[in-house]
Amino acid sequence: MTQTPSVPPTDVEVRLARELNVWLCTLRRDGSPHLTPVWFVYLAGIWWIGCDGRSVKVRNVVADPRVSLALEGGDAPVVAEGSARVHRSGFPSTVVEAFASKYGGWDVSAPVDPGSERVLLEIPVRRWLLAGTAQ
């Protein structure tokens, strides 16, 4: 059964479009958390994150796709959970364009150096834990 993620409140949607960093929490093989700030775009209920294919976060996601994400700032917390999928090619053009628009022309598909591989993490929201309100 496929669950439709709940739609966040309008003020959260505005923050998702405006804010530049999200904290991505992946799980190491021993179950311990690995937390890193990353650039992202959020489109139609899906977080997209570009990263180096050799990174710890990618290795973690391949082993265990469960992730959590949190926007910066604790006054109006935004926290979501999802299951990440790694794209090694065929990046959706709408996602590439959204990154370029948000980050001053940055090409999310371009490798950092000639020996590296750029990947894209696709993370549909399974559920919102906090959507702009502290508990």
mmCIF file of N, CA and C in Angstrom:
data_model
loop_
_atom_site.group_PDB
_atom_site.id
_atom_site.type_symbol
_atom_site.label_atom_id
_atom_site.label_comp_id
_atom_site.label_asym_id
_atom_site.label_seq_id
_atom_site.Cartn_x
_atom_site.Cartn_y
_atom_site.Cartn_z
ATOM 1 N N MET A 1 0.838 -1.169 0.000
ATOM 2 C CA MET A 1 0.000 0.000 0.000
ATOM 3 C C MET A 1 0.889 1.240 0.000
ATOM 4 N N THR A 2 0.621 2.170 -0.882
ATOM 5 C CA THR A 2 1.380 3.414 -0.953
ATOM 6 C C THR A 2 0.677 4.471 -0.125
ATOM 7 N N GLN A 3 1.426 5.141 0.741
ATOM 8 C CA GLN A 3 0.861 6.211 1.548
ATOM 9 C C GLN A 3 1.128 7.550 0.867
ATOM 10 N N THR A 4 0.129 8.407 0.860
ATOM 11 C CA THR A 4 0.312 9.761 0.363
ATOM 12 C C THR A 4 0.804 10.611 1.524
ATOM 13 N N PRO A 5 1.952 11.273 1.357
ATOM 14 C CA PRO A 5 2.450 12.082 2.472
ATOM 15 C C PRO A 5 1.524 13.258 2.737
ATOM 16 N N SER A 6 1.429 13.620 4.008
ATOM 17 C CA SER A 6 0.638 14.790 4.340
ATOM 18 C C SER A 6 1.318 16.030 3.781
ATOM 19 N N VAL A 7 0.517 16.984 3.435
ATOM 20 C CA VAL A 7 1.032 18.235 2.892
ATOM 21 C C VAL A 7 1.372 19.148 4.061
ATOM 22 N N PRO A 8 2.589 19.692 4.071
ATOM 23 C CA PRO A 8 2.945 20.581 5.186
ATOM 24 C C PRO A 8 2.177 21.899 5.086
ATOM 25 N N PRO A 9 2.057 22.619 6.198
ATOM 26 C CA PRO A 9 1.398 23.929 6.176
ATOM 27 C C PRO A 9 2.105 24.881 5.212
ATOM 28 N N THR A 10 1.383 25.906 4.765
ATOM 29 C CA THR A 10 1.906 26.865 3.796
ATOM 30 C C THR A 10 3.198 27.521 4.262
ATOM 31 N N ASP A 11 3.291 27.888 5.546
ATOM 32 C CA ASP A 11 4.511 28.526 6.029
ATOM 33 C C ASP A 11 5.713 27.580 5.948
ATOM 34 N N VAL A 12 5.485 26.286 6.117
ATOM 35 C CA VAL A 12 6.566 25.315 5.967
ATOM 36 C C VAL A 12 6.959 25.196 4.500
ATOM 37 N N GLU A 13 5.988 25.172 3.595
ATOM 38 C CA GLU A 13 6.280 25.133 2.156
ATOM 39 C C GLU A 13 7.157 26.330 1.758
ATOM 40 N N VAL A 14 6.868 27.502 2.307
ATOM 41 C CA VAL A 14 7.664 28.698 2.027
ATOM 42 C C VAL A 14 9.098 28.503 2.510
ATOM 43 N N ARG A 15 9.261 27.960 3.704
ATOM 44 C CA ARG A 15 10.612 27.710 4.231
ATOM 45 C C ARG A 15 11.358 26.680 3.390
ATOM 46 N N LEU A 16 10.681 25.640 2.957
ATOM 47 C CA LEU A 16 11.320 24.612 2.133
ATOM 48 C C LEU A 16 11.836 25.196 0.824
ATOM 49 N N ALA A 17 11.145 26.179 0.292
ATOM 50 C CA ALA A 17 11.587 26.839 -0.946
ATOM 51 C C ALA A 17 12.728 27.814 -0.678
ATOM 52 N N ARG A 18 12.722 28.452 0.489
ATOM 53 C CA ARG A 18 13.669 29.529 0.797
ATOM 54 C C ARG A 18 14.964 29.055 1.460
ATOM 55 N N GLU A 19 14.865 28.143 2.410
ATOM 56 C CA GLU A 19 16.047 27.761 3.187
ATOM 57 C C GLU A 19 17.031 26.956 2.347
ATOM 58 N N LEU A 20 18.309 27.154 2.642
ATOM 59 C CA LEU A 20 19.367 26.557 1.822
ATOM 60 C C LEU A 20 19.877 25.215 2.335
ATOM 61 N N ASN A 21 19.764 24.966 3.641
ATOM 62 C CA ASN A 21 20.336 23.745 4.218
ATOM 63 C C ASN A 21 19.277 22.938 4.958
ATOM 64 N N VAL A 22 19.445 21.634 4.883
ATOM 65 C CA VAL A 22 18.668 20.718 5.703
ATOM 66 C C VAL A 22 19.668 19.754 6.326
ATOM 67 N N TRP A 23 19.392 19.310 7.553
ATOM 68 C CA TRP A 23 20.231 18.305 8.202
ATOM 69 C C TRP A 23 19.685 16.942 7.822
ATOM 70 N N LEU A 24 20.535 16.124 7.225
ATOM 71 C CA LEU A 24 20.182 14.779 6.800
ATOM 72 C C LEU A 24 20.793 13.786 7.782
ATOM 73 N N CYS A 25 19.959 12.931 8.347
ATOM 74 C CA CYS A 25 20.427 11.892 9.258
ATOM 75 C C CYS A 25 20.256 10.542 8.582
ATOM 76 N N THR A 26 21.392 9.860 8.378
ATOM 77 C CA THR A 26 21.395 8.501 7.850
ATOM 78 C C THR A 26 21.886 7.577 8.961
ATOM 79 N N LEU A 27 21.810 6.279 8.704
ATOM 80 C CA LEU A 27 22.226 5.303 9.718
ATOM 81 C C LEU A 27 23.445 4.532 9.254
ATOM 82 N N ARG A 28 24.470 4.503 10.118
ATOM 83 C CA ARG A 28 25.642 3.681 9.834
ATOM 84 C C ARG A 28 25.273 2.213 10.003
ATOM 85 N N ARG A 29 26.128 1.323 9.526
ATOM 86 C CA ARG A 29 25.858 -0.119 9.611
ATOM 87 C C ARG A 29 25.644 -0.594 11.049
ATOM 88 N N ASP A 30 26.290 0.076 12.013
ATOM 89 C CA ASP A 30 26.115 -0.321 13.414
ATOM 90 C C ASP A 30 24.875 0.312 14.049
ATOM 91 N N GLY A 31 24.106 1.078 13.252
ATOM 92 C CA GLY A 31 22.885 1.707 13.738
ATOM 93 C C GLY A 31 23.059 3.096 14.294
ATOM 94 N N SER A 32 24.297 3.557 14.419
ATOM 95 C CA SER A 32 24.523 4.903 14.945
ATOM 96 C C SER A 32 24.191 5.946 13.872
ATOM 97 N N PRO A 33 23.754 7.131 14.292
ATOM 98 C CA PRO A 33 23.372 8.164 13.328
ATOM 99 C C PRO A 33 24.576 8.875 12.717
ATOM 100 N N HIS A 34 24.413 9.291 11.488
ATOM 101 C CA HIS A 34 25.392 10.128 10.785
ATOM 102 C C HIS A 34 24.610 11.352 10.320
ATOM 103 N N LEU A 35 24.962 12.516 10.818
ATOM 104 C CA LEU A 35 24.205 13.735 10.598
ATOM 105 C C LEU A 35 25.045 14.732 9.831
ATOM 106 N N THR A 36 24.519 15.247 8.703
ATOM 107 C CA THR A 36 25.255 16.217 7.890
ATOM 108 C C THR A 36 24.315 17.272 7.320
ATOM 109 N N PRO A 37 24.784 18.535 7.239
ATOM 110 C CA PRO A 37 23.994 19.558 6.550
ATOM 111 C C PRO A 37 24.215 19.419 5.046
ATOM 112 N N VAL A 38 23.140 19.537 4.273
ATOM 113 C CA VAL A 38 23.226 19.391 2.824
ATOM 114 C C VAL A 38 22.318 20.406 2.134
ATOM 115 N N TRP A 39 22.663 20.704 0.876
ATOM 116 C CA TRP A 39 21.772 21.490 0.028
ATOM 117 C C TRP A 39 20.645 20.590 -0.448
ATOM 118 N N PHE A 40 19.480 21.186 -0.707
ATOM 119 C CA PHE A 40 18.318 20.390 -1.095
ATOM 120 C C PHE A 40 17.333 21.223 -1.911
ATOM 121 N N VAL A 41 16.466 20.524 -2.600
ATOM 122 C CA VAL A 41 15.236 21.119 -3.116
ATOM 123 C C VAL A 41 14.103 20.199 -2.686
ATOM 124 N N TYR A 42 12.943 20.787 -2.527
ATOM 125 C CA TYR A 42 11.756 20.048 -2.121
ATOM 126 C C TYR A 42 10.697 20.298 -3.185
ATOM 127 N N LEU A 43 10.291 19.228 -3.852
ATOM 128 C CA LEU A 43 9.313 19.348 -4.929
ATOM 129 C C LEU A 43 8.238 18.278 -4.772
ATOM 130 N N ALA A 44 6.989 18.700 -4.662
ATOM 131 C CA ALA A 44 5.838 17.795 -4.650
ATOM 132 C C ALA A 44 5.978 16.651 -3.643
ATOM 133 N N GLY A 45 6.344 16.980 -2.421
ATOM 134 C CA GLY A 45 6.425 15.976 -1.371
ATOM 135 C C GLY A 45 7.697 15.154 -1.359
ATOM 136 N N ILE A 46 8.693 15.569 -2.148
ATOM 137 C CA ILE A 46 9.946 14.818 -2.233
ATOM 138 C C ILE A 46 11.126 15.753 -1.980
ATOM 139 N N TRP A 47 12.013 15.328 -1.067
ATOM 140 C CA TRP A 47 13.288 16.008 -0.855
ATOM 141 C C TRP A 47 14.265 15.446 -1.879
ATOM 142 N N TRP A 48 15.070 16.307 -2.490
ATOM 143 C CA TRP A 48 16.133 15.900 -3.419
ATOM 144 C C TRP A 48 17.436 16.463 -2.890
ATOM 145 N N ILE A 49 18.460 15.613 -2.815
ATOM 146 C CA ILE A 49 19.762 16.014 -2.283
ATOM 147 C C ILE A 49 20.836 15.509 -3.230
ATOM 148 N N GLY A 50 21.709 16.417 -3.686
ATOM 149 C CA GLY A 50 22.830 16.038 -4.533
ATOM 150 C C GLY A 50 24.071 15.839 -3.691
ATOM 151 N N CYS A 51 24.826 14.783 -3.971
ATOM 152 C CA CYS A 51 26.042 14.535 -3.201
ATOM 153 C C CYS A 51 27.024 13.662 -3.984
ATOM 154 N N ASP A 52 28.230 13.584 -3.465
ATOM 155 C CA ASP A 52 29.266 12.750 -4.059
ATOM 156 C C ASP A 52 28.912 11.289 -3.811
ATOM 157 N N GLY A 53 29.013 10.473 -4.849
ATOM 158 C CA GLY A 53 28.664 9.067 -4.743
ATOM 159 C C GLY A 53 29.528 8.277 -3.781
ATOM 160 N N ARG A 54 30.691 8.826 -3.402
ATOM 161 C CA ARG A 54 31.596 8.138 -2.467
ATOM 162 C C ARG A 54 31.362 8.545 -1.019
ATOM 163 N N SER A 55 30.392 9.404 -0.780
ATOM 164 C CA SER A 55 30.202 9.950 0.567
ATOM 165 C C SER A 55 29.645 8.908 1.537
ATOM 166 N N VAL A 56 29.867 9.170 2.817
ATOM 167 C CA VAL A 56 29.356 8.305 3.877
ATOM 168 C C VAL A 56 27.839 8.230 3.795
ATOM 169 N N LYS A 57 27.184 9.348 3.549
ATOM 170 C CA LYS A 57 25.722 9.348 3.517
ATOM 171 C C LYS A 57 25.182 8.426 2.427
ATOM 172 N N VAL A 58 25.850 8.378 1.281
ATOM 173 C CA VAL A 58 25.403 7.494 0.201
ATOM 174 C C VAL A 58 25.638 6.030 0.586
ATOM 175 N N ARG A 59 26.805 5.731 1.138
ATOM 176 C CA ARG A 59 27.054 4.350 1.596
ATOM 177 C C ARG A 59 26.012 3.925 2.623
ATOM 178 N N ASN A 60 25.674 4.830 3.536
ATOM 179 C CA ASN A 60 24.678 4.517 4.553
ATOM 180 C C ASN A 60 23.305 4.248 3.944
ATOM 181 N N VAL A 61 22.887 5.081 3.013
ATOM 182 C CA VAL A 61 21.573 4.945 2.378
ATOM 183 C C VAL A 61 21.484 3.645 1.581
ATOM 184 N N VAL A 62 22.567 3.264 0.923
ATOM 185 C CA VAL A 62 22.569 2.006 0.173
ATOM 186 C C VAL A 62 22.349 0.828 1.132
ATOM 187 N N ALA A 63 22.953 0.885 2.305
ATOM 188 C CA ALA A 63 22.821 -0.191 3.294
ATOM 189 C C ALA A 63 21.481 -0.145 4.027
ATOM 190 N N ASP A 64 20.969 1.053 4.284
ATOM 191 C CA ASP A 64 19.715 1.224 5.022
ATOM 192 C C ASP A 64 19.102 2.551 4.572
ATOM 193 N N PRO A 65 18.033 2.530 3.784
ATOM 194 C CA PRO A 65 17.496 3.764 3.200
ATOM 195 C C PRO A 65 16.717 4.666 4.150
ATOM 196 N N ARG A 66 16.508 4.259 5.391
ATOM 197 C CA ARG A 66 15.736 5.090 6.328
ATOM 198 C C ARG A 66 16.521 6.352 6.697
ATOM 199 N N VAL A 67 15.865 7.507 6.561
ATOM 200 C CA VAL A 67 16.505 8.786 6.876
ATOM 201 C C VAL A 67 15.522 9.701 7.601
ATOM 202 N N SER A 68 16.095 10.697 8.265
ATOM 203 C CA SER A 68 15.330 11.812 8.823
ATOM 204 C C SER A 68 15.956 13.088 8.305
ATOM 205 N N LEU A 69 15.139 14.138 8.205
ATOM 206 C CA LEU A 69 15.605 15.436 7.729
ATOM 207 C C LEU A 69 15.057 16.512 8.652
ATOM 208 N N ALA A 70 15.855 17.554 8.913
ATOM 209 C CA ALA A 70 15.410 18.640 9.776
ATOM 210 C C ALA A 70 15.952 19.959 9.242
ATOM 211 N N LEU A 71 15.055 20.925 9.094
ATOM 212 C CA LEU A 71 15.502 22.266 8.723
ATOM 213 C C LEU A 71 16.227 22.887 9.900
ATOM 214 N N GLU A 72 17.109 23.839 9.593
ATOM 215 C CA GLU A 72 17.854 24.519 10.649
ATOM 216 C C GLU A 72 16.924 25.428 11.431
ATOM 217 N N GLY A 73 17.282 25.692 12.664
ATOM 218 C CA GLY A 73 16.498 26.603 13.497
ATOM 219 C C GLY A 73 15.461 25.857 14.301
ATOM 220 N N GLY A 74 15.525 25.978 15.607
ATOM 221 C CA GLY A 74 14.621 25.242 16.472
ATOM 222 C C GLY A 74 13.373 25.991 16.904
ATOM 223 N N ASP A 75 13.226 27.251 16.503
ATOM 224 C CA ASP A 75 12.050 28.013 16.915
ATOM 225 C C ASP A 75 10.770 27.498 16.271
ATOM 226 N N ALA A 76 10.874 27.035 15.033
ATOM 227 C CA ALA A 76 9.731 26.471 14.317
ATOM 228 C C ALA A 76 10.219 25.210 13.605
ATOM 229 N N PRO A 77 10.422 24.117 14.358
ATOM 230 C CA PRO A 77 11.067 22.932 13.806
ATOM 231 C C PRO A 77 10.277 22.269 12.684
ATOM 232 N N VAL A 78 11.022 21.834 11.684
ATOM 233 C CA VAL A 78 10.463 21.068 10.573
ATOM 234 C C VAL A 78 11.294 19.801 10.464
ATOM 235 N N VAL A 79 10.660 18.656 10.740
ATOM 236 C CA VAL A 79 11.353 17.374 10.740
ATOM 237 C C VAL A 79 10.496 16.372 9.972
ATOM 238 N N ALA A 80 11.135 15.623 9.078
ATOM 239 C CA ALA A 80 10.425 14.624 8.274
ATOM 240 C C ALA A 80 11.204 13.317 8.267
ATOM 241 N N GLU A 81 10.494 12.238 7.974
ATOM 242 C CA GLU A 81 11.109 10.930 7.794
ATOM 243 C C GLU A 81 10.795 10.428 6.399
ATOM 244 N N GLY A 82 11.697 9.613 5.877
ATOM 245 C CA GLY A 82 11.463 9.011 4.576
ATOM 246 C C GLY A 82 12.423 7.878 4.318
ATOM 247 N N SER A 83 12.333 7.343 3.122
ATOM 248 C CA SER A 83 13.203 6.275 2.679
ATOM 249 C C SER A 83 13.882 6.739 1.394
ATOM 250 N N ALA A 84 15.212 6.797 1.412
ATOM 251 C CA ALA A 84 15.972 7.390 0.307
ATOM 252 C C ALA A 84 16.238 6.382 -0.806
ATOM 253 N N ARG A 85 16.238 6.892 -2.012
ATOM 254 C CA ARG A 85 16.602 6.125 -3.207
ATOM 255 C C ARG A 85 17.746 6.861 -3.882
ATOM 256 N N VAL A 86 18.770 6.135 -4.316
ATOM 257 C CA VAL A 86 19.944 6.732 -4.945
ATOM 258 C C VAL A 86 19.783 6.691 -6.464
ATOM 259 N N HIS A 87 19.921 7.863 -7.101
ATOM 260 C CA HIS A 87 19.936 7.967 -8.570
ATOM 261 C C HIS A 87 21.383 8.219 -8.990
ATOM 262 N N ARG A 88 21.926 7.355 -9.812
ATOM 263 C CA ARG A 88 23.294 7.521 -10.301
ATOM 264 C C ARG A 88 23.330 8.132 -11.699
ATOM 265 N N SER A 89 22.195 8.204 -12.354
ATOM 266 C CA SER A 89 22.099 8.828 -13.679
ATOM 267 C C SER A 89 20.636 9.168 -13.927
ATOM 268 N N GLY A 90 20.382 9.825 -15.041
ATOM 269 C CA GLY A 90 19.010 10.151 -15.396
ATOM 270 C C GLY A 90 18.331 11.090 -14.424
ATOM 271 N N PHE A 91 19.070 12.097 -13.960
ATOM 272 C CA PHE A 91 18.491 13.053 -13.017
ATOM 273 C C PHE A 91 17.321 13.778 -13.692
ATOM 274 N N PRO A 92 16.165 13.884 -13.022
ATOM 275 C CA PRO A 92 15.027 14.599 -13.616
ATOM 276 C C PRO A 92 15.389 16.059 -13.903
ATOM 277 N N SER A 93 15.052 16.519 -15.094
ATOM 278 C CA SER A 93 15.414 17.894 -15.495
ATOM 279 C C SER A 93 14.778 18.930 -14.577
ATOM 280 N N THR A 94 13.569 18.678 -14.081
ATOM 281 C CA THR A 94 12.932 19.645 -13.171
ATOM 282 C C THR A 94 13.732 19.798 -11.880
ATOM 283 N N VAL A 95 14.348 18.706 -11.420
ATOM 284 C CA VAL A 95 15.147 18.748 -10.201
ATOM 285 C C VAL A 95 16.456 19.492 -10.464
ATOM 286 N N VAL A 96 17.116 19.197 -11.576
ATOM 287 C CA VAL A 96 18.362 19.883 -11.934
ATOM 288 C C VAL A 96 18.105 21.385 -12.067
ATOM 289 N N GLU A 97 17.009 21.751 -12.709
ATOM 290 C CA GLU A 97 16.657 23.170 -12.880
ATOM 291 C C GLU A 97 16.341 23.830 -11.539
ATOM 292 N N ALA A 98 15.672 23.104 -10.651
ATOM 293 C CA ALA A 98 15.339 23.666 -9.341
ATOM 294 C C ALA A 98 16.599 23.936 -8.525
ATOM 295 N N PHE A 99 17.580 23.026 -8.567
ATOM 296 C CA PHE A 99 18.855 23.268 -7.881
ATOM 297 C C PHE A 99 19.552 24.498 -8.470
ATOM 298 N N ALA A 100 19.600 24.591 -9.792
ATOM 299 C CA ALA A 100 20.263 25.727 -10.447
ATOM 300 C C ALA A 100 19.592 27.041 -10.055
ATOM 301 N N SER A 101 18.287 27.048 -9.988
ATOM 302 C CA SER A 101 17.554 28.262 -9.617
ATOM 303 C C SER A 101 17.795 28.637 -8.159
ATOM 304 N N LYS A 102 17.791 27.665 -7.280
ATOM 305 C CA LYS A 102 17.927 27.927 -5.844
ATOM 306 C C LYS A 102 19.355 28.285 -5.450
ATOM 307 N N TYR A 103 20.355 27.682 -6.130
ATOM 308 C CA TYR A 103 21.753 27.822 -5.723
ATOM 309 C C TYR A 103 22.612 28.503 -6.782
ATOM 310 N N GLY A 104 22.085 29.562 -7.383
ATOM 311 C CA GLY A 104 22.882 30.432 -8.251
ATOM 312 C C GLY A 104 23.521 29.756 -9.452
ATOM 313 N N GLY A 105 22.795 28.856 -10.109
ATOM 314 C CA GLY A 105 23.310 28.215 -11.310
ATOM 315 C C GLY A 105 24.053 26.915 -11.080
ATOM 316 N N TRP A 106 24.143 26.461 -9.833
ATOM 317 C CA TRP A 106 24.867 25.227 -9.517
ATOM 318 C C TRP A 106 24.266 24.038 -10.258
ATOM 319 N N ASP A 107 25.118 23.251 -10.881
ATOM 320 C CA ASP A 107 24.685 22.059 -11.608
ATOM 321 C C ASP A 107 24.836 20.840 -10.704
ATOM 322 N N VAL A 108 23.721 20.346 -10.185
ATOM 323 C CA VAL A 108 23.732 19.226 -9.248
ATOM 324 C C VAL A 108 24.265 17.947 -9.883
ATOM 325 N N SER A 109 24.256 17.876 -11.197
ATOM 326 C CA SER A 109 24.706 16.653 -11.870
ATOM 327 C C SER A 109 26.200 16.649 -12.188
ATOM 328 N N ALA A 110 26.878 17.792 -12.011
ATOM 329 C CA ALA A 110 28.303 17.890 -12.349
ATOM 330 C C ALA A 110 29.179 17.308 -11.240
ATOM 331 N N PRO A 111 30.075 16.371 -11.575
ATOM 332 C CA PRO A 111 30.985 15.812 -10.565
ATOM 333 C C PRO A 111 31.889 16.891 -9.972
ATOM 334 N N VAL A 112 32.279 16.681 -8.716
ATOM 335 C CA VAL A 112 33.162 17.624 -8.031
ATOM 336 C C VAL A 112 34.544 17.611 -8.671
ATOM 337 N N ASP A 113 35.040 16.418 -8.993
ATOM 338 C CA ASP A 113 36.326 16.288 -9.672
ATOM 339 C C ASP A 113 36.213 15.145 -10.682
ATOM 340 N N PRO A 114 37.187 15.030 -11.604
ATOM 341 C CA PRO A 114 37.085 14.023 -12.668
ATOM 342 C C PRO A 114 36.921 12.579 -12.181
ATOM 343 N N GLY A 115 37.405 12.240 -11.010
ATOM 344 C CA GLY A 115 37.304 10.871 -10.524
ATOM 345 C C GLY A 115 36.069 10.590 -9.692
ATOM 346 N N SER A 116 35.206 11.582 -9.534
ATOM 347 C CA SER A 116 34.055 11.397 -8.659
ATOM 348 C C SER A 116 32.773 11.164 -9.457
ATOM 349 N N GLU A 117 31.772 10.662 -8.750
ATOM 350 C CA GLU A 117 30.458 10.426 -9.332
ATOM 351 C C GLU A 117 29.447 11.243 -8.540
ATOM 352 N N ARG A 118 28.606 11.964 -9.245
ATOM 353 C CA ARG A 118 27.550 12.737 -8.596
ATOM 354 C C ARG A 118 26.309 11.861 -8.533
ATOM 355 N N VAL A 119 25.650 11.824 -7.383
ATOM 356 C CA VAL A 119 24.396 11.093 -7.252
ATOM 357 C C VAL A 119 23.325 12.027 -6.711
ATOM 358 N N LEU A 120 22.109 11.592 -6.857
ATOM 359 C CA LEU A 120 20.970 12.353 -6.378
ATOM 360 C C LEU A 120 20.166 11.446 -5.458
ATOM 361 N N LEU A 121 19.896 11.929 -4.249
ATOM 362 C CA LEU A 121 19.041 11.193 -3.318
ATOM 363 C C LEU A 121 17.613 11.692 -3.475
ATOM 364 N N GLU A 122 16.699 10.777 -3.649
ATOM 365 C CA GLU A 122 15.272 11.075 -3.726
ATOM 366 C C GLU A 122 14.638 10.553 -2.445
ATOM 367 N N ILE A 123 13.998 11.448 -1.696
ATOM 368 C CA ILE A 123 13.438 11.060 -0.396
ATOM 369 C C ILE A 123 11.986 11.536 -0.305
ATOM 370 N N PRO A 124 11.042 10.669 -0.679
ATOM 371 C CA PRO A 124 9.633 11.028 -0.478
ATOM 372 C C PRO A 124 9.320 11.089 1.010
ATOM 373 N N VAL A 125 8.522 12.045 1.411
ATOM 374 C CA VAL A 125 8.147 12.172 2.820
ATOM 375 C C VAL A 125 7.201 11.027 3.184
ATOM 376 N N ARG A 126 7.622 10.233 4.155
ATOM 377 C CA ARG A 126 6.742 9.189 4.690
ATOM 378 C C ARG A 126 5.818 9.812 5.731
ATOM 379 N N ARG A 127 6.434 10.672 6.556
ATOM 380 C CA ARG A 127 5.620 11.403 7.534
ATOM 381 C C ARG A 127 6.378 12.612 8.040
ATOM 382 N N TRP A 128 5.606 13.630 8.436
ATOM 383 C CA TRP A 128 6.151 14.827 9.067
ATOM 384 C C TRP A 128 6.103 14.586 10.563
ATOM 385 N N LEU A 129 7.252 14.715 11.238
ATOM 386 C CA LEU A 129 7.274 14.579 12.690
ATOM 387 C C LEU A 129 6.932 15.909 13.354
ATOM 388 N N LEU A 130 7.483 16.981 12.814
ATOM 389 C CA LEU A 130 7.179 18.331 13.277
ATOM 390 C C LEU A 130 7.060 19.215 12.032
ATOM 391 N N ALA A 131 6.000 19.969 11.953
ATOM 392 C CA ALA A 131 5.795 20.813 10.776
ATOM 393 C C ALA A 131 5.624 22.270 11.198
ATOM 394 N N GLY A 132 6.686 22.804 11.825
ATOM 395 C CA GLY A 132 6.701 24.214 12.175
ATOM 396 C C GLY A 132 6.232 24.545 13.574
ATOM 397 N N THR A 133 5.935 23.533 14.383
ATOM 398 C CA THR A 133 5.460 23.772 15.733
ATOM 399 C C THR A 133 6.263 22.925 16.717
ATOM 400 N N ALA A 134 6.844 23.573 17.701
ATOM 401 C CA ALA A 134 7.582 22.844 18.728
ATOM 402 C C ALA A 134 6.606 22.130 19.647
ATOM 403 N N GLN A 135 7.030 20.972 20.149
ATOM 404 C CA GLN A 135 6.150 20.219 21.056
ATOM 405 C C GLN A 135 6.769 20.110 22.422
#
